[in-house]
PDB file of C-alpha atoms and ligand atoms in Angstrom:
ATOM      1  CA  MET A 871       4.646  46.574  29.602  1.00  0.00           C
ATOM      2  CA  TRP A 872       2.999  50.275  30.251  1.00  0.00           C
ATOM      3  CA  GLY A 873       4.299  53.126  32.813  1.00  0.00           C
ATOM      4  CA  ILE A 874       4.074  56.596  33.519  1.00  0.00           C
ATOM      5  CA  ILE A 875       6.518  58.287  35.299  1.00  0.00           C
ATOM      6  CA  ALA A 876       5.597  62.384  36.479  1.00  0.00           C
ATOM      7  CA  THR A 877       7.480  65.093  38.378  1.00  0.00           C
ATOM      8  CA  TRP A 878       6.366  65.732  42.087  1.00  0.00           C
ATOM      9  CA  ARG A 879       4.168  64.649  44.263  1.00  0.00           C
ATOM     10  CA  MET A 880       1.416  67.048  42.606  1.00  0.00           C
ATOM     11  CA  ALA A 881       1.300  64.379  39.732  1.00  0.00           C
ATOM     12  CA  LYS A 882      -0.202  61.575  41.820  1.00  0.00           C
ATOM     13  CA  GLU A 883      -3.512  61.899  41.546  1.00  0.00           C
ATOM     14  CA  GLY A 884      -3.346  62.591  37.734  1.00  0.00           C
ATOM     15  CA  ILE A 885      -1.568  59.380  37.504  1.00  0.00           C
ATOM     16  CA  ASP A 886      -4.505  57.820  39.026  1.00  0.00           C
ATOM     17  CA  LYS A 887      -6.860  59.048  36.277  1.00  0.00           C
ATOM     18  CA  SER A 888      -4.210  57.948  33.382  1.00  0.00           C
ATOM     19  CA  VAL A 889      -3.649  54.321  35.099  1.00  0.00           C
ATOM     20  CA  PRO A 890      -6.544  53.004  33.620  1.00  0.00           C
ATOM     21  CA  ILE A 891      -6.422  54.675  30.267  1.00  0.00           C
ATOM     22  CA  LEU A 892      -2.780  52.665  29.722  1.00  0.00           C
ATOM     23  CA  GLU A 893      -4.569  49.426  31.751  1.00  0.00           C
ATOM     24  CA  LYS A 894      -7.068  49.211  29.326  1.00  0.00           C
ATOM     25  CA  GLY A 895      -4.654  49.616  26.054  1.00  0.00           C
ATOM     26  CA  GLY A 896      -5.037  53.099  25.511  1.00  0.00           C
ATOM     27  CA  THR A 897      -2.040  55.108  24.538  1.00  0.00           C
ATOM     28  CA  ALA A 898       0.569  56.972  26.402  1.00  0.00           C
ATOM     29  CA  ALA A 899      -0.762  60.387  24.686  1.00  0.00           C
ATOM     30  CA  ASP A 900      -4.289  60.157  26.334  1.00  0.00           C
ATOM     31  CA  ALA A 901      -2.754  59.157  29.046  1.00  0.00           C
ATOM     32  CA  VAL A 902      -0.168  62.287  29.222  1.00  0.00           C
ATOM     33  CA  GLU A 903      -2.608  64.912  28.481  1.00  0.00           C
ATOM     34  CA  GLU A 904      -4.907  63.153  31.095  1.00  0.00           C
ATOM     35  CA  ALA A 905      -3.493  63.626  34.109  1.00  0.00           C
ATOM     36  CA  ILE A 906      -1.548  66.495  32.690  1.00  0.00           C
ATOM     37  CA  LYS A 907      -4.990  68.200  32.102  1.00  0.00           C
ATOM     38  CA  TYR A 908      -6.163  67.783  35.612  1.00  0.00           C
ATOM     39  CA  VAL A 909      -2.732  69.057  37.047  1.00  0.00           C
ATOM     40  CA  GLU A 910      -3.587  72.174  35.291  1.00  0.00           C
ATOM     41  CA  ASP A 911      -6.954  72.224  36.523  1.00  0.00           C
ATOM     42  CA  PHE A 912      -5.883  71.631  40.696  1.00  0.00           C
ATOM     43  CA  PRO A 913      -6.194  74.900  41.917  1.00  0.00           C
ATOM     44  CA  PHE A 914      -3.989  74.642  44.797  1.00  0.00           C
ATOM     45  CA  TYR A 915      -1.020  73.726  42.644  1.00  0.00           C
ATOM     46  CA  LYS A 916       0.712  77.020  42.424  1.00  0.00           C
ATOM     47  CA  SER A 917       3.329  76.628  39.186  1.00  0.00           C
ATOM     48  CA  VAL A 918       0.654  75.201  37.103  1.00  0.00           C
ATOM     49  CA  GLY A 919      -2.784  75.660  35.222  1.00  0.00           C
ATOM     50  CA  TYR A 920      -4.819  77.087  37.224  1.00  0.00           C
ATOM     51  CA  GLY A 921      -3.776  78.482  40.127  1.00  0.00           C
ATOM     52  CA  GLY A 922      -0.326  78.913  39.004  1.00  0.00           C
ATOM     53  CA  LEU A 923       1.861  82.032  40.042  1.00  0.00           C
ATOM     54  CA  PRO A 924       2.294  85.187  37.873  1.00  0.00           C
ATOM     55  CA  ASN A 925       4.873  87.380  36.487  1.00  0.00           C
ATOM     56  CA  GLU A 926       5.657  90.005  37.809  1.00  0.00           C
ATOM     57  CA  GLU A 927       2.570  92.372  35.869  1.00  0.00           C
ATOM     58  CA  MET A 928       0.748  89.932  37.605  1.00  0.00           C
ATOM     59  CA  GLU A 929      -0.226  88.247  35.089  1.00  0.00           C
ATOM     60  CA  VAL A 930      -0.649  84.086  34.628  1.00  0.00           C
ATOM     61  CA  GLU A 931       1.377  82.596  31.044  1.00  0.00           C
ATOM     62  CA  LEU A 932       1.983  79.545  31.112  1.00  0.00           C
ATOM     63  CA  ASP A 933       4.132  77.532  29.185  1.00  0.00           C
ATOM     64  CA  ALA A 934       4.048  73.861  27.896  1.00  0.00           C
ATOM     65  CA  ALA A 935       4.766  70.885  25.049  1.00  0.00           C
ATOM     66  CA  PHE A 936       4.158  67.460  23.626  1.00  0.00           C
ATOM     67  CA  MET A 937       6.234  65.327  21.849  1.00  0.00           C
ATOM     68  CA  ASP A 938       5.054  61.711  20.182  1.00  0.00           C
ATOM     69  CA  GLY A 939       7.874  59.407  20.494  1.00  0.00           C
ATOM     70  CA  ALA A 940       6.463  57.569  18.070  1.00  0.00           C
ATOM     71  CA  SER A 941       6.858  60.134  14.558  1.00  0.00           C
ATOM     72  CA  LEU A 942       8.886  62.554  16.233  1.00  0.00           C
ATOM     73  CA  SER A 943       5.830  65.136  16.422  1.00  0.00           C
ATOM     74  CA  ILE A 944       6.432  68.325  18.462  1.00  0.00           C
ATOM     75  CA  GLY A 945       4.067  70.955  19.982  1.00  0.00           C
ATOM     76  CA  ALA A 946       4.354  74.034  22.184  1.00  0.00           C
ATOM     77  CA  VAL A 947       2.963  76.878  23.371  1.00  0.00           C
ATOM     78  CA  ALA A 948       4.813  79.208  25.794  1.00  0.00           C
ATOM     79  CA  ALA A 949       4.015  82.394  27.173  1.00  0.00           C
ATOM     80  CA  ILE A 950      -0.310  82.044  26.804  1.00  0.00           C
ATOM     81  CA  LYS A 951      -2.814  83.861  29.086  1.00  0.00           C
ATOM     82  CA  ASP A 952      -6.202  82.585  29.322  1.00  0.00           C
ATOM     83  CA  PHE A 953      -6.852  78.452  28.424  1.00  0.00           C
ATOM     84  CA  ALA A 954      -7.566  76.137  30.909  1.00  0.00           C
ATOM     85  CA  ASN A 955      -4.968  73.134  29.682  1.00  0.00           C
ATOM     86  CA  PRO A 956      -2.490  74.934  27.061  1.00  0.00           C
ATOM     87  CA  ILE A 957      -1.000  70.466  27.370  1.00  0.00           C
ATOM     88  CA  SER A 958      -4.115  69.941  24.828  1.00  0.00           C
ATOM     89  CA  ILE A 959      -3.432  73.334  23.188  1.00  0.00           C
ATOM     90  CA  ALA A 960       0.362  71.810  22.654  1.00  0.00           C
ATOM     91  CA  ARG A 961      -0.931  68.277  21.811  1.00  0.00           C
ATOM     92  CA  SER A 962      -2.929  69.774  19.306  1.00  0.00           C
ATOM     93  CA  LEU A 963      -0.328  71.307  17.635  1.00  0.00           C
ATOM     94  CA  SER A 964       1.744  68.601  17.027  1.00  0.00           C
ATOM     95  CA  LYS A 965      -0.292  67.479  14.601  1.00  0.00           C
ATOM     96  CA  TYR A 966       1.276  69.770  12.440  1.00  0.00           C
ATOM     97  CA  THR A 967       4.172  69.277  10.060  1.00  0.00           C
ATOM     98  CA  VAL A 968       4.950  73.203  10.541  1.00  0.00           C
ATOM     99  CA  ASN A 969       4.197  76.050  13.242  1.00  0.00           C
ATOM    100  CA  ASN A 970       4.321  73.305  15.776  1.00  0.00           C
ATOM    101  CA  MET A 971       5.226  76.200  18.342  1.00  0.00           C
ATOM    102  CA  LEU A 972       3.563  79.541  19.280  1.00  0.00           C
ATOM    103  CA  VAL A 973       4.179  81.909  21.559  1.00  0.00           C
ATOM    104  CA  GLY A 974       1.723  84.556  23.322  1.00  0.00           C
ATOM    105  CA  ALA A 975      -1.084  86.121  21.061  1.00  0.00           C
ATOM    106  CA  GLY A 976      -0.290  84.087  18.428  1.00  0.00           C
ATOM    107  CA  ALA A 977      -1.066  80.577  19.897  1.00  0.00           C
ATOM    108  CA  GLU A 978      -4.350  82.570  21.989  1.00  0.00           C
ATOM    109  CA  LYS A 979      -5.541  83.505  18.496  1.00  0.00           C
ATOM    110  CA  TYR A 980      -5.148  79.953  17.468  1.00  0.00           C
ATOM    111  CA  ALA A 981      -6.466  78.390  20.791  1.00  0.00           C
ATOM    112  CA  ARG A 982      -9.881  80.910  20.220  1.00  0.00           C
ATOM    113  CA  LYS A 983      -9.989  79.270  16.911  1.00  0.00           C
ATOM    114  CA  GLN A 984      -9.728  75.638  18.054  1.00  0.00           C
ATOM    115  CA  GLY A 985     -12.204  75.963  20.859  1.00  0.00           C
ATOM    116  CA  PHE A 986     -10.421  75.695  23.472  1.00  0.00           C
ATOM    117  CA  GLU A 987     -11.870  76.361  27.247  1.00  0.00           C
ATOM    118  CA  ARG A 988     -11.319  79.825  27.870  1.00  0.00           C
ATOM    119  CA  LYS A 989     -10.350  80.557  31.607  1.00  0.00           C
ATOM    120  CA  ASN A 990      -9.419  83.304  33.729  1.00  0.00           C
ATOM    121  CA  MET A 991      -5.910  81.464  35.542  1.00  0.00           C
ATOM    122  CA  LEU A 992      -5.130  84.025  37.935  1.00  0.00           C
ATOM    123  CA  THR A 993      -7.166  82.801  41.211  1.00  0.00           C
ATOM    124  CA  ASP A 994      -7.684  84.782  44.254  1.00  0.00           C
ATOM    125  CA  ARG A 995      -4.637  82.780  46.461  1.00  0.00           C
ATOM    126  CA  ALA A 996      -2.175  83.411  43.751  1.00  0.00           C
ATOM    127  CA  LYS A 997      -2.639  87.453  44.269  1.00  0.00           C
ATOM    128  CA  ILE A 998      -2.484  86.465  47.972  1.00  0.00           C
ATOM    129  CA  HIS A 999       0.926  84.669  47.259  1.00  0.00           C
ATOM    130  CA  TYR A1000       2.044  87.350  44.450  1.00  0.00           C
ATOM    131  CA  ARG A1001       1.140  90.414  47.811  1.00  0.00           C
ATOM    132  CA  ASN A1002       3.237  89.015  49.750  1.00  0.00           C
ATOM    133  CA  ARG A1003       6.036  88.327  47.562  1.00  0.00           C
ATOM    134  CA  VAL A1004       6.101  91.933  46.872  1.00  0.00           C
ATOM    135  CA  LYS A1005       6.774  92.767  50.461  1.00  0.00           C
ATOM    136  CA  GLU A1006       8.722  90.051  51.327  1.00  0.00           C
ATOM    137  CA  THR A1007      11.171  90.604  48.269  1.00  0.00           C
ATOM    138  CA  GLN A1008      11.374  94.410  49.582  1.00  0.00           C
ATOM    139  CA  GLU A1009      11.562  94.013  53.145  1.00  0.00           C
ATOM    140  CA  MET A1010      13.979  90.613  54.019  1.00  0.00           C
ATOM    141  CA  ASP A1011      15.996  91.739  50.288  1.00  0.00           C
ATOM    142  CA  ILE A1012      15.674  87.895  49.176  1.00  0.00           C
ATOM    143  CA  SER A1013      15.173  86.805  45.707  1.00  0.00           C
ATOM    144  CA  PRO A1014      11.095  86.490  44.292  1.00  0.00           C
ATOM    145  CA  TYR A1015      12.586  83.690  41.747  1.00  0.00           C
ATOM    146  CA  SER A1016      11.490  80.595  44.127  1.00  0.00           C
ATOM    147  CA  GLY A1017       8.948  78.350  44.691  1.00  0.00           C
ATOM    148  CA  HIS A1018       7.844  76.787  41.506  1.00  0.00           C
ATOM    149  CA  ASP A1019       8.015  73.216  40.128  1.00  0.00           C
ATOM    150  CA  THR A1020       7.010  71.996  36.540  1.00  0.00           C
ATOM    151  CA  VAL A1021       4.784  69.070  35.603  1.00  0.00           C
ATOM    152  CA  GLY A1022       6.841  67.209  33.807  1.00  0.00           C
ATOM    153  CA  MET A1023       5.941  63.834  32.724  1.00  0.00           C
ATOM    154  CA  VAL A1024       6.383  60.727  30.471  1.00  0.00           C
ATOM    155  CA  SER A1025       4.421  57.341  29.679  1.00  0.00           C
ATOM    156  CA  VAL A1026       5.136  54.435  27.197  1.00  0.00           C
ATOM    157  CA  ASP A1027       2.027  52.080  26.538  1.00  0.00           C
ATOM    158  CA  SER A1028       1.676  48.531  25.886  1.00  0.00           C
ATOM    159  CA  SER A1029       2.072  49.432  22.143  1.00  0.00           C
ATOM    160  CA  GLY A1030       5.516  50.782  23.235  1.00  0.00           C
ATOM    161  CA  HIS A1031       4.957  54.174  22.187  1.00  0.00           C
ATOM    162  CA  LEU A1032       6.343  56.712  24.228  1.00  0.00           C
ATOM    163  CA  VAL A1033       5.263  60.311  25.017  1.00  0.00           C
ATOM    164  CA  ALA A1034       6.246  63.409  26.633  1.00  0.00           C
ATOM    165  CA  GLY A1035       4.287  66.763  28.549  1.00  0.00           C
ATOM    166  CA  THR A1036       4.974  69.544  30.264  1.00  0.00           C
ATOM    167  CA  SER A1037       2.980  72.180  31.766  1.00  0.00           C
ATOM    168  CA  THR A1038       3.640  75.319  34.443  1.00  0.00           C
ATOM    169  CA  SER A1039       3.657  78.274  35.028  1.00  0.00           C
ATOM    170  CA  GLY A1040       7.647  78.895  34.894  1.00  0.00           C
ATOM    171  CA  LEU A1041       9.389  81.003  37.617  1.00  0.00           C
ATOM    172  CA  PHE A1042       7.034  83.315  39.831  1.00  0.00           C
ATOM    173  CA  MET A1043       7.581  86.517  38.882  1.00  0.00           C
ATOM    174  CA  LYS A1044       9.192  86.476  35.940  1.00  0.00           C
ATOM    175  CA  LYS A1045       9.220  89.019  33.317  1.00  0.00           C
ATOM    176  CA  ALA A1046       6.806  88.714  31.137  1.00  0.00           C
ATOM    177  CA  GLY A1047       7.725  87.132  27.732  1.00  0.00           C
ATOM    178  CA  ARG A1048      10.162  84.707  29.597  1.00  0.00           C
ATOM    179  CA  VAL A1049      10.143  81.685  28.693  1.00  0.00           C
ATOM    180  CA  GLY A1050      11.558  78.318  30.448  1.00  0.00           C
ATOM    181  CA  ASP A1051      12.930  75.312  29.270  1.00  0.00           C
ATOM    182  CA  SER A1052       9.346  73.890  29.637  1.00  0.00           C
ATOM    183  CA  PRO A1053       7.731  74.239  26.073  1.00  0.00           C
ATOM    184  CA  ILE A1054      11.767  73.821  24.515  1.00  0.00           C
ATOM    185  CA  ILE A1055      11.968  70.510  23.094  1.00  0.00           C
ATOM    186  CA  GLY A1056      15.045  68.326  24.279  1.00  0.00           C
ATOM    187  CA  SER A1057      16.009  70.302  27.462  1.00  0.00           C
ATOM    188  CA  GLY A1058      11.833  70.821  28.966  1.00  0.00           C
ATOM    189  CA  LEU A1059      11.310  67.241  27.136  1.00  0.00           C
ATOM    190  CA  TYR A1060      12.146  64.271  24.478  1.00  0.00           C
ATOM    191  CA  ALA A1061      11.199  61.137  23.781  1.00  0.00           C
ATOM    192  CA  ASP A1062      11.498  58.584  21.147  1.00  0.00           C
ATOM    193  CA  SER A1063       9.612  55.426  20.736  1.00  0.00           C
ATOM    194  CA  SER A1064      13.218  53.305  19.745  1.00  0.00           C
ATOM    195  CA  ILE A1065      14.307  54.601  23.565  1.00  0.00           C
ATOM    196  CA  GLY A1066      12.407  56.084  25.866  1.00  0.00           C
ATOM    197  CA  ALA A1067      11.722  59.670  27.010  1.00  0.00           C
ATOM    198  CA  ALA A1068      12.583  61.987  29.784  1.00  0.00           C
ATOM    199  CA  SER A1069      11.248  65.811  30.800  1.00  0.00           C
ATOM    200  CA  ALA A1070      13.096  67.966  33.963  1.00  0.00           C
ATOM    201  CA  THR A1071      11.887  70.562  36.237  1.00  0.00           C
ATOM    202  CA  GLY A1072      13.967  73.044  38.097  1.00  0.00           C
ATOM    203  CA  LEU A1073      15.645  76.638  36.813  1.00  0.00           C
ATOM    204  CA  GLY A1074      14.493  76.513  33.466  1.00  0.00           C
ATOM    205  CA  GLU A1075      17.963  79.262  32.109  1.00  0.00           C
ATOM    206  CA  ASP A1076      19.747  76.140  33.963  1.00  0.00           C
ATOM    207  CA  LEU A1077      18.272  73.083  32.693  1.00  0.00           C
ATOM    208  CA  MET A1078      18.446  74.520  28.755  1.00  0.00           C
ATOM    209  CA  LYS A1079      22.580  74.622  29.513  1.00  0.00           C
ATOM    210  CA  GLY A1080      22.733  71.046  29.425  1.00  0.00           C
ATOM    211  CA  VAL A1081      19.511  70.385  27.431  1.00  0.00           C
ATOM    212  CA  VAL A1082      19.566  67.351  29.549  1.00  0.00           C
ATOM    213  CA  SER A1083      15.790  65.887  28.308  1.00  0.00           C
ATOM    214  CA  TYR A1084      17.780  65.270  25.099  1.00  0.00           C
ATOM    215  CA  GLU A1085      20.756  64.122  26.960  1.00  0.00           C
ATOM    216  CA  VAL A1086      19.121  61.949  28.905  1.00  0.00           C
ATOM    217  CA  VAL A1087      17.430  60.015  26.187  1.00  0.00           C
ATOM    218  CA  ARG A1088      20.241  59.844  23.993  1.00  0.00           C
ATOM    219  CA  LEU A1089      22.406  58.076  26.562  1.00  0.00           C
ATOM    220  CA  MET A1090      19.528  55.703  27.382  1.00  0.00           C
ATOM    221  CA  GLY A1091      20.036  54.659  23.413  1.00  0.00           C
ATOM    222  CA  THR A1092      23.512  54.066  24.021  1.00  0.00           C
ATOM    223  CA  GLY A1093      22.824  51.261  26.818  1.00  0.00           C
ATOM    224  CA  MET A1094      22.406  52.871  29.980  1.00  0.00           C
ATOM    225  CA  SER A1095      19.225  52.844  32.380  1.00  0.00           C
ATOM    226  CA  PRO A1096      17.357  55.174  33.134  1.00  0.00           C
ATOM    227  CA  GLN A1097      18.575  56.019  36.412  1.00  0.00           C
ATOM    228  CA  GLU A1098      21.885  55.950  34.961  1.00  0.00           C
ATOM    229  CA  ALA A1099      21.308  58.487  32.149  1.00  0.00           C
ATOM    230  CA  CYS A1100      19.500  61.305  35.013  1.00  0.00           C
ATOM    231  CA  GLU A1101      21.651  60.832  37.631  1.00  0.00           C
ATOM    232  CA  LYS A1102      24.707  61.503  34.798  1.00  0.00           C
ATOM    233  CA  VAL A1103      23.119  64.467  33.265  1.00  0.00           C
ATOM    234  CA  THR A1104      21.962  65.582  36.809  1.00  0.00           C
ATOM    235  CA  PHE A1105      25.561  65.136  38.256  1.00  0.00           C
ATOM    236  CA  ASP A1106      27.495  66.023  35.092  1.00  0.00           C
ATOM    237  CA  LEU A1107      25.321  69.829  34.662  1.00  0.00           C
ATOM    238  CA  ASP A1108      25.222  70.250  38.456  1.00  0.00           C
ATOM    239  CA  LYS A1109      29.215  70.492  38.105  1.00  0.00           C
ATOM    240  CA  LYS A1110      29.124  72.134  35.268  1.00  0.00           C
ATOM    241  CA  LEU A1111      27.805  74.718  36.701  1.00  0.00           C
ATOM    242  CA  ILE A1112      29.303  75.191  39.427  1.00  0.00           C
ATOM    243  CA  GLU A1113      32.687  75.061  38.159  1.00  0.00           C
ATOM    244  CA  ARG A1114      31.799  77.880  35.130  1.00  0.00           C
ATOM    245  CA  ARG A1115      29.351  79.920  36.659  1.00  0.00           C
ATOM    246  CA  GLY A1116      29.998  79.843  41.123  1.00  0.00           C
ATOM    247  CA  ILE A1117      26.201  77.809  41.493  1.00  0.00           C
ATOM    248  CA  ALA A1118      24.145  75.710  40.030  1.00  0.00           C
ATOM    249  CA  GLY A1119      20.348  76.050  39.483  1.00  0.00           C
ATOM    250  CA  ASP A1120      17.210  73.382  40.997  1.00  0.00           C
ATOM    251  CA  ILE A1121      17.675  70.219  38.608  1.00  0.00           C
ATOM    252  CA  SER A1122      15.811  67.436  38.590  1.00  0.00           C
ATOM    253  CA  ILE A1123      14.497  64.931  35.386  1.00  0.00           C
ATOM    254  CA  VAL A1124      12.542  61.874  35.492  1.00  0.00           C
ATOM    255  CA  ALA A1125      12.529  59.045  32.670  1.00  0.00           C
ATOM    256  CA  ILE A1126      11.198  56.229  31.224  1.00  0.00           C
ATOM    257  CA  ASN A1127      12.420  53.725  28.666  1.00  0.00           C
ATOM    258  CA  THR A1128      10.055  50.923  26.139  1.00  0.00           C
ATOM    259  CA  ASP A1129      10.391  48.455  28.683  1.00  0.00           C
ATOM    260  CA  GLY A1130       9.151  50.816  31.135  1.00  0.00           C
ATOM    261  CA  ASP A1131      12.292  50.339  33.754  1.00  0.00           C
ATOM    262  CA  TRP A1132      12.163  54.330  34.659  1.00  0.00           C
ATOM    263  CA  GLY A1133      14.785  56.472  36.411  1.00  0.00           C
ATOM    264  CA  ALA A1134      15.152  60.119  38.350  1.00  0.00           C
ATOM    265  CA  ALA A1135      17.689  62.104  39.836  1.00  0.00           C
ATOM    266  CA  ALA A1136      17.835  66.077  41.146  1.00  0.00           C
ATOM    267  CA  ASN A1137      20.663  68.124  42.700  1.00  0.00           C
ATOM    268  CA  ILE A1138      18.030  68.931  45.367  1.00  0.00           C
ATOM    269  CA  ASP A1139      16.540  67.182  48.031  1.00  0.00           C
ATOM    270  CA  THR A1140      13.019  67.890  48.501  1.00  0.00           C
ATOM    271  CA  PHE A1141      12.174  66.451  45.094  1.00  0.00           C
ATOM    272  CA  SER A1142       9.239  63.608  44.742  1.00  0.00           C
ATOM    273  CA  PHE A1143       7.990  62.309  41.742  1.00  0.00           C
ATOM    274  CA  SER A1144       5.128  59.645  40.899  1.00  0.00           C
ATOM    275  CA  VAL A1145       5.558  56.494  38.994  1.00  0.00           C
ATOM    276  CA  ALA A1146       3.093  53.355  38.172  1.00  0.00           C
ATOM    277  CA  THR A1147       4.088  51.260  36.007  1.00  0.00           C
ATOM    278  CA  ALA A1148       1.528  47.605  34.836  1.00  0.00           C
ATOM    279  CA  THR A1149       3.633  45.897  37.474  1.00  0.00           C
ATOM    280  CA  GLN A1150       4.138  49.083  39.595  1.00  0.00           C
ATOM    281  CA  LYS A1151       0.824  50.943  41.490  1.00  0.00           C
ATOM    282  CA  ASN A1152       0.822  54.597  41.943  1.00  0.00           C
ATOM    283  CA  THR A1153       3.847  55.545  44.183  1.00  0.00           C
ATOM    284  CA  VAL A1154       5.089  58.836  45.038  1.00  0.00           C
ATOM    285  CA  TYR A1155       8.912  58.910  46.035  1.00  0.00           C
ATOM    286  CA  THR A1156      11.202  61.131  47.733  1.00  0.00           C
ATOM    287  CA  THR A1157      14.613  61.076  46.513  1.00  0.00           C
ATOM    288  CA  LYS A1158      18.450  62.079  47.625  1.00  0.00           C
ATOM    289  CA  ARG A1159      21.473  62.035  46.183  1.00  0.00           C
ATOM    290  CA  VAL A1160      24.467  60.086  48.299  1.00  0.00           C
ATOM    291  CA  GLY A1161      27.082  60.529  46.847  1.00  0.00           C
ATOM    292  CA  ASN A1162      26.748  59.374  43.472  1.00  0.00           C
ATOM    293  CA  LYS A1163      23.675  58.198  43.330  1.00  0.00           C
ATOM    294  CA  MET A1164      20.325  59.093  43.599  1.00  0.00           C
ATOM    295  CA  VAL A1165      18.255  57.050  46.753  1.00  0.00           C
ATOM    296  CA  HIS A1166      14.258  56.743  46.403  1.00  0.00           C
ATOM    297  CA  GLU A1167      12.298  56.303  49.510  1.00  0.00           C
ATOM    298  CA  GLU A1168       8.296  55.932  48.956  1.00  0.00           C
ATOM    299  CA  ALA A1169       6.644  58.415  50.534  1.00  0.00           C
ATOM    300  CA  SER A1170       4.425  57.741  54.133  1.00  0.00           C
ATOM    301  CA  GLN A1171       0.211  58.485  53.671  1.00  0.00           C
ATOM    302  CA  GLU A1172       1.427  61.117  56.018  1.00  0.00           C
ATOM    303  CA  TRP A1173       4.231  62.970  53.961  1.00  0.00           C
ATOM    304  CA  LEU A1174       1.319  62.546  50.977  1.00  0.00           C
ATOM    305  CA  GLU A1175      -1.162  64.370  52.726  1.00  0.00           C
ATOM    306  CA  ASP A1176       0.922  66.861  54.608  1.00  0.00           C
ATOM    307  CA  TYR A1177       1.743  67.787  51.202  1.00  0.00           C
ATOM    308  CA  LEU A1178      -1.549  68.215  50.004  1.00  0.00           C
ATOM    309  CA  THR A1179      -2.460  70.144  53.181  1.00  0.00           C
ATOM    310  CA  GLU A1180       0.187  72.359  52.555  1.00  0.00           C
ATOM    311  CA  ARG A1181      -0.166  73.453  49.725  1.00  0.00           C
ATOM    312  CA  MET A1182      -4.175  73.752  50.590  1.00  0.00           C
ATOM    313  CA  LYS A1183      -3.783  75.728  53.978  1.00  0.00           C
ATOM    314  CA  PRO A1184      -5.493  79.044  54.151  1.00  0.00           C
ATOM    315  CA  LEU A1185      -4.052  81.810  52.637  1.00  0.00           C
ATOM    316  CA  GLU A1186      -2.939  84.636  54.342  1.00  0.00           C
ATOM    317  CA  GLU A1187      -2.446  88.558  53.576  1.00  0.00           C
ATOM    318  CA  LYS A1188       1.280  89.609  54.643  1.00  0.00           C
TER     319      LYS A1188
HETATM  320  N1  LIG B2565      11.375  74.778  34.681  1.00  0.00           N
HETATM  321  C1  LIG B2565       9.844  75.131  34.490  1.00  0.00           C
HETATM  322  C2  LIG B2565      10.588  77.006  34.157  1.00  0.00           C
HETATM  323  O1  LIG B2565      11.977  77.349  34.341  1.00  0.00           O
HETATM  324  O2  LIG B2565      10.246  77.661  33.722  1.00  0.00           O
END
């Protein structure tokens, strides 16, 4: 059995690239890195990699992490600028015993020395988004902190090896140096090959309050299915945040276990995810909470195309 599941419809084409790796008995590590690299390279996804939205100083600062569930090895970069594939840098850091998480200038120095591809990650399109958002927030007094989505991915390969990875440009208009949950092991991702793996997307500041990915894996370890664990962690944290703070940010989680059973949950109605297993072709689902359960619905071809058309439509300066 093998399987791979990731946050958002944007992971679909990346997973298409990874399915042959897993089908041929390749590793979950290669599958996750390949799929996330595809998302990072695609210029129209505006919150991951190339074309990612900039911080308030109009600089693209990227976060990524990688965790190997067999050895529990971890690697992460945060607030890194001008490198094409932060996920590959994070994976390479997971090979060391120490110095596994590097930030800013230190991460860039490491990546340069290791020969990772340098790239100006700020596209003309992202500059237009930035200028439009500056105008909108001035004119309409709305928050600039919206409209982001991280790619979080987990996979089990045919050897039963589990891996998790994340990559994001984080919140649009974030402060320079702001780091969200995505590179934080336990919050943005967690993998343990004896149980399963989970990854999250949403408002990093709130996801970190629940250490959600670790918590999902821990609950799976007590016997919960990935679906039950994702629902419990998402709904409990949503409730706790509302009780304690009056408001909960976006929380969405995907998970998989050693059998290739998967699950997903969100406290928003717009969440989608992409999943493929040895017995299921690569499928995109939208999902909604109904009572205390999530109801997943396979996305239609029309929905899939509209998603891409919307993201790729010409953008005009306001
Ligand atoms: N979940 C991505 C972030 O908050 O940066």
